[in-house]
PDB file of C-alpha atoms in Angstrom:
ATOM      1  CA  MET A   1      32.073 -88.804  20.287  1.00 75.00           C
ATOM      2  CA  HIS A   2      30.441 -91.003  17.700  1.00 90.00           C
ATOM      3  CA  LEU A   3      29.287 -89.632  14.379  1.00 93.00           C
ATOM      4  CA  ALA A   4      25.833 -91.146  14.922  1.00 96.00           C
ATOM      5  CA  TYR A   5      24.783 -88.625  17.600  1.00 96.00           C
ATOM      6  CA  PRO A   6      25.004 -85.443  15.512  1.00 96.00           C
ATOM      7  CA  ALA A   7      23.751 -87.314  12.427  1.00 96.00           C
ATOM      8  CA  VAL A   8      20.601 -88.446  14.246  1.00 97.00           C
ATOM      9  CA  LEU A   9      20.065 -84.979  15.701  1.00 97.00           C
ATOM     10  CA  SER A  10      20.552 -83.473  12.256  1.00 98.00           C
ATOM     11  CA  ALA A  11      18.055 -85.901  10.732  1.00 98.00           C
ATOM     12  CA  LEU A  12      15.488 -85.009  13.410  1.00 98.00           C
ATOM     13  CA  LEU A  13      16.012 -81.273  12.811  1.00 97.00           C
ATOM     14  CA  PHE A  14      15.736 -81.709   9.058  1.00 98.00           C
ATOM     15  CA  CYS A  15      12.544 -83.790   9.329  1.00 98.00           C
ATOM     16  CA  THR A  16      11.020 -81.219  11.690  1.00 97.00           C
ATOM     17  CA  GLY A  17      11.842 -78.446   9.225  1.00 97.00           C
ATOM     18  CA  LEU A  18      10.465 -80.470   6.314  1.00 97.00           C
ATOM     19  CA  TYR A  19       7.213 -81.039   8.199  1.00 98.00           C
ATOM     20  CA  GLY A  20       7.030 -77.301   8.906  1.00 96.00           C
ATOM     21  CA  VAL A  21       7.493 -76.439   5.232  1.00 95.00           C
ATOM     22  CA  LEU A  22       4.852 -78.913   4.081  1.00 96.00           C
ATOM     23  CA  ALA A  23       2.250 -78.379   6.816  1.00 95.00           C
ATOM     24  CA  ARG A  24       2.373 -74.667   7.637  1.00 91.00           C
ATOM     25  CA  ARG A  25       0.329 -72.034   5.840  1.00 89.00           C
ATOM     26  CA  ASN A  26       1.942 -68.940   7.327  1.00 91.00           C
ATOM     27  CA  ALA A  27       4.840 -67.652   5.224  1.00 92.00           C
ATOM     28  CA  ILE A  28       6.929 -66.623   8.231  1.00 92.00           C
ATOM     29  CA  LEU A  29       6.662 -70.098   9.754  1.00 94.00           C
ATOM     30  CA  VAL A  30       7.691 -71.609   6.420  1.00 94.00           C
ATOM     31  CA  LEU A  31      10.778 -69.395   6.396  1.00 94.00           C
ATOM     32  CA  MET A  32      11.594 -70.484   9.952  1.00 95.00           C
ATOM     33  CA  SER A  33      11.257 -74.124   8.893  1.00 96.00           C
ATOM     34  CA  VAL A  34      13.660 -73.557   5.996  1.00 95.00           C
ATOM     35  CA  GLU A  35      16.146 -72.068   8.462  1.00 96.00           C
ATOM     36  CA  LEU A  36      15.768 -75.160  10.646  1.00 96.00           C
ATOM     37  CA  MET A  37      16.576 -77.343   7.648  1.00 97.00           C
ATOM     38  CA  LEU A  38      19.654 -75.243   6.849  1.00 96.00           C
ATOM     39  CA  ASN A  39      20.859 -75.552  10.438  1.00 97.00           C
ATOM     40  CA  ALA A  40      20.513 -79.335  10.196  1.00 97.00           C
ATOM     41  CA  VAL A  41      22.752 -79.256   7.128  1.00 96.00           C
ATOM     42  CA  ASN A  42      25.250 -77.063   8.993  1.00 97.00           C
ATOM     43  CA  LEU A  43      25.356 -79.540  11.858  1.00 96.00           C
ATOM     44  CA  ASN A  44      26.063 -82.358   9.403  1.00 96.00           C
ATOM     45  CA  LEU A  45      28.821 -80.364   7.696  1.00 95.00           C
ATOM     46  CA  VAL A  46      30.619 -79.647  10.952  1.00 94.00           C
ATOM     47  CA  ALA A  47      30.188 -83.182  12.313  1.00 94.00           C
ATOM     48  CA  PHE A  48      31.519 -84.839   9.170  1.00 93.00           C
ATOM     49  CA  ASP A  49      34.353 -82.319   8.968  1.00 91.00           C
ATOM     50  CA  VAL A  50      35.477 -83.149  12.503  1.00 89.00           C
ATOM     51  CA  TRP A  51      35.128 -86.869  11.846  1.00 90.00           C
ATOM     52  CA  LEU A  52      37.063 -86.756   8.566  1.00 87.00           C
ATOM     53  CA  SER A  53      39.792 -84.488   9.922  1.00 85.00           C
ATOM     54  CA  ARG A  54      40.478 -86.964  12.739  1.00 80.00           C
ATOM     55  CA  ALA A  55      40.653 -89.849  10.282  1.00 78.00           C
ATOM     56  CA  ALA A  56      42.836 -88.119   7.673  1.00 78.00           C
ATOM     57  CA  GLU A  57      44.940 -85.896   9.978  1.00 73.00           C
ATOM     58  CA  GLU A  58      44.297 -82.856   7.813  1.00 70.00           C
ATOM     59  CA  THR A  59      43.699 -79.297   8.929  1.00 74.00           C
ATOM     60  CA  LEU A  60      41.742 -77.941   5.979  1.00 82.00           C
ATOM     61  CA  HIS A  61      38.355 -77.798   7.771  1.00 87.00           C
ATOM     62  CA  SER A  62      36.387 -77.348   4.570  1.00 89.00           C
ATOM     63  CA  GLY A  63      33.127 -78.385   6.274  1.00 91.00           C
ATOM     64  CA  GLN A  64      33.398 -75.529   8.721  1.00 92.00           C
ATOM     65  CA  ALA A  65      34.179 -73.090   5.920  1.00 93.00           C
ATOM     66  CA  LEU A  66      31.121 -74.275   4.000  1.00 94.00           C
ATOM     67  CA  THR A  67      29.087 -73.833   7.179  1.00 96.00           C
ATOM     68  CA  LEU A  68      30.138 -70.180   7.394  1.00 96.00           C
ATOM     69  CA  PHE A  69      29.075 -69.618   3.773  1.00 96.00           C
ATOM     70  CA  THR A  70      25.765 -71.355   4.443  1.00 95.00           C
ATOM     71  CA  ILE A  71      25.110 -69.165   7.485  1.00 96.00           C
ATOM     72  CA  ALA A  72      25.849 -66.010   5.466  1.00 96.00           C
ATOM     73  CA  ILE A  73      23.558 -67.108   2.641  1.00 95.00           C
ATOM     74  CA  ALA A  74      20.829 -68.082   5.112  1.00 95.00           C
ATOM     75  CA  ALA A  75      21.011 -64.645   6.761  1.00 95.00           C
ATOM     76  CA  ALA A  76      20.614 -62.928   3.394  1.00 95.00           C
ATOM     77  CA  GLU A  77      17.778 -65.290   2.440  1.00 94.00           C
ATOM     78  CA  ILE A  78      15.835 -64.648   5.625  1.00 94.00           C
ATOM     79  CA  GLY A  79      16.285 -60.891   5.284  1.00 95.00           C
ATOM     80  CA  ILE A  80      14.995 -60.822   1.720  1.00 96.00           C
ATOM     81  CA  GLY A  81      12.260 -63.346   2.521  1.00 94.00           C
ATOM     82  CA  LEU A  82      10.962 -61.325   5.466  1.00 94.00           C
ATOM     83  CA  ALA A  83      10.992 -58.148   3.375  1.00 95.00           C
ATOM     84  CA  ILE A  84       8.895 -59.870   0.705  1.00 93.00           C
ATOM     85  CA  VAL A  85       6.486 -61.300   3.277  1.00 92.00           C
ATOM     86  CA  LEU A  86       6.047 -57.890   4.934  1.00 93.00           C
ATOM     87  CA  ALA A  87       5.401 -56.211   1.574  1.00 92.00           C
ATOM     88  CA  VAL A  88       2.832 -58.857   0.641  1.00 89.00           C
ATOM     89  CA  HIS A  89       1.195 -58.550   4.060  1.00 90.00           C
ATOM     90  CA  ARG A  90       0.891 -54.789   3.647  1.00 92.00           C
ATOM     91  CA  ASN A  91      -0.703 -55.156   0.206  1.00 90.00           C
ATOM     92  CA  HIS A  92      -3.007 -58.108   0.831  1.00 86.00           C
ATOM     93  CA  GLY A  93      -3.507 -58.046   4.606  1.00 87.00           C
ATOM     94  CA  THR A  94      -2.507 -61.693   5.089  1.00 87.00           C
ATOM     95  CA  SER A  95       0.512 -63.929   4.953  1.00 86.00           C
ATOM     96  CA  ASP A  96      -1.505 -67.108   4.430  1.00 88.00           C
ATOM     97  CA  ILE A  97       0.065 -69.021   1.555  1.00 87.00           C
ATOM     98  CA  ASP A  98      -3.232 -70.457   0.242  1.00 85.00           C
ATOM     99  CA  LYS A  99      -4.840 -67.021  -0.012  1.00 83.00           C
ATOM    100  CA  LEU A 100      -1.754 -65.603  -1.699  1.00 79.00           C
ATOM    101  CA  ARG A 101      -1.794 -68.444  -4.231  1.00 75.00           C
ATOM    102  CA  ASP A 102      -5.369 -67.492  -5.206  1.00 71.00           C
ATOM    103  CA  THR A 103      -4.396 -63.862  -5.795  1.00 68.00           C
ATOM    104  CA  ALA A 104      -1.328 -64.881  -7.816  1.00 64.00           C
ATOM    105  CA  GLU A 105      -3.504 -66.646 -10.375  1.00 65.00           C
ATOM    106  CA  GLY A 106      -5.086 -63.330 -11.294  1.00 63.00           C
ATOM    107  CA  HIS A 107      -8.659 -63.857 -10.181  1.00 57.00           C
ATOM    108  CA  GLU A 108     -10.629 -63.458  -7.028  1.00 56.00           C
ATOM    109  CA  PRO A 109     -12.783 -66.449  -6.077  1.00 55.00           C
ATOM    110  CA  ASP A 110     -15.972 -64.365  -5.762  1.00 57.00           C
ATOM    111  CA  ALA A 111     -15.324 -61.831  -8.550  1.00 53.00           C
ATOM    112  CA  PRO A 112     -17.867 -61.690 -11.388  1.00 54.00           C
ATOM    113  CA  ASP A 113     -16.797 -62.438 -14.943  1.00 55.00           C
ATOM    114  CA  THR A 114     -15.938 -59.365 -16.985  1.00 57.00           C
ATOM    115  CA  ASP A 115     -16.717 -61.013 -20.318  1.00 57.00           C
ATOM    116  CA  THR A 116     -20.489 -61.059 -19.844  1.00 52.00           C
ATOM    117  CA  PRO A 117     -22.425 -57.829 -19.324  1.00 52.00           C
ATOM    118  CA  ALA A 118     -23.920 -57.308 -15.902  1.00 53.00           C
ATOM    119  CA  THR A 119     -27.493 -56.533 -17.084  1.00 55.00           C
ATOM    120  CA  GLY A 120     -28.938 -57.911 -20.309  1.00 56.00           C
ATOM    121  CA  THR A 121     -27.427 -58.134 -23.767  1.00 59.00           C
ATOM    122  CA  ALA A 122     -26.044 -55.401 -25.998  1.00 56.00           C
ATOM    123  CA  THR A 123     -29.281 -55.163 -28.021  1.00 56.00           C
ATOM    124  CA  GLU A 124     -31.309 -54.626 -24.855  1.00 59.00           C
ATOM    125  CA  LYS A 125     -28.980 -51.789 -23.863  1.00 54.00           C
ATOM    126  CA  ALA A 126     -29.274 -50.206 -27.307  1.00 55.00           C
ATOM    127  CA  GLU A 127     -33.084 -50.375 -27.140  1.00 58.00           C
ATOM    128  CA  ALA A 128     -33.093 -48.874 -23.660  1.00 56.00           C
ATOM    129  CA  THR A 129     -31.006 -45.896 -24.718  1.00 61.00           C
ATOM    130  CA  ALA A 130     -33.032 -45.227 -27.899  1.00 55.00           C
TER     131      ALA A 130
END
């Protein structure tokens, strides 16, 4: 088998995952796109490992070992990422990335300013209470 077949498939998977990360607004779909990108890297690691081991007659299989580490790290990443997304969804009621970005800046888009008094100035309030 030629090296071009898995390399082209890996490039297509990676580009699909990159499009998903850049275009999606749902946090769970972004996490799924990151997993797709990691799987494209895993496919490249295994394909190049098989290709290099045939050329060099070595039995180290370091690409496959790196793939196992990548899968373990990806499983931990998706577990922690889903826990964070679920906690944010419980607190804010949405997993939309744009809405979460607005709340992270510390202000609501329709919230009134707290620096200015709601009714009149301080002297008007003092005259009203006197």
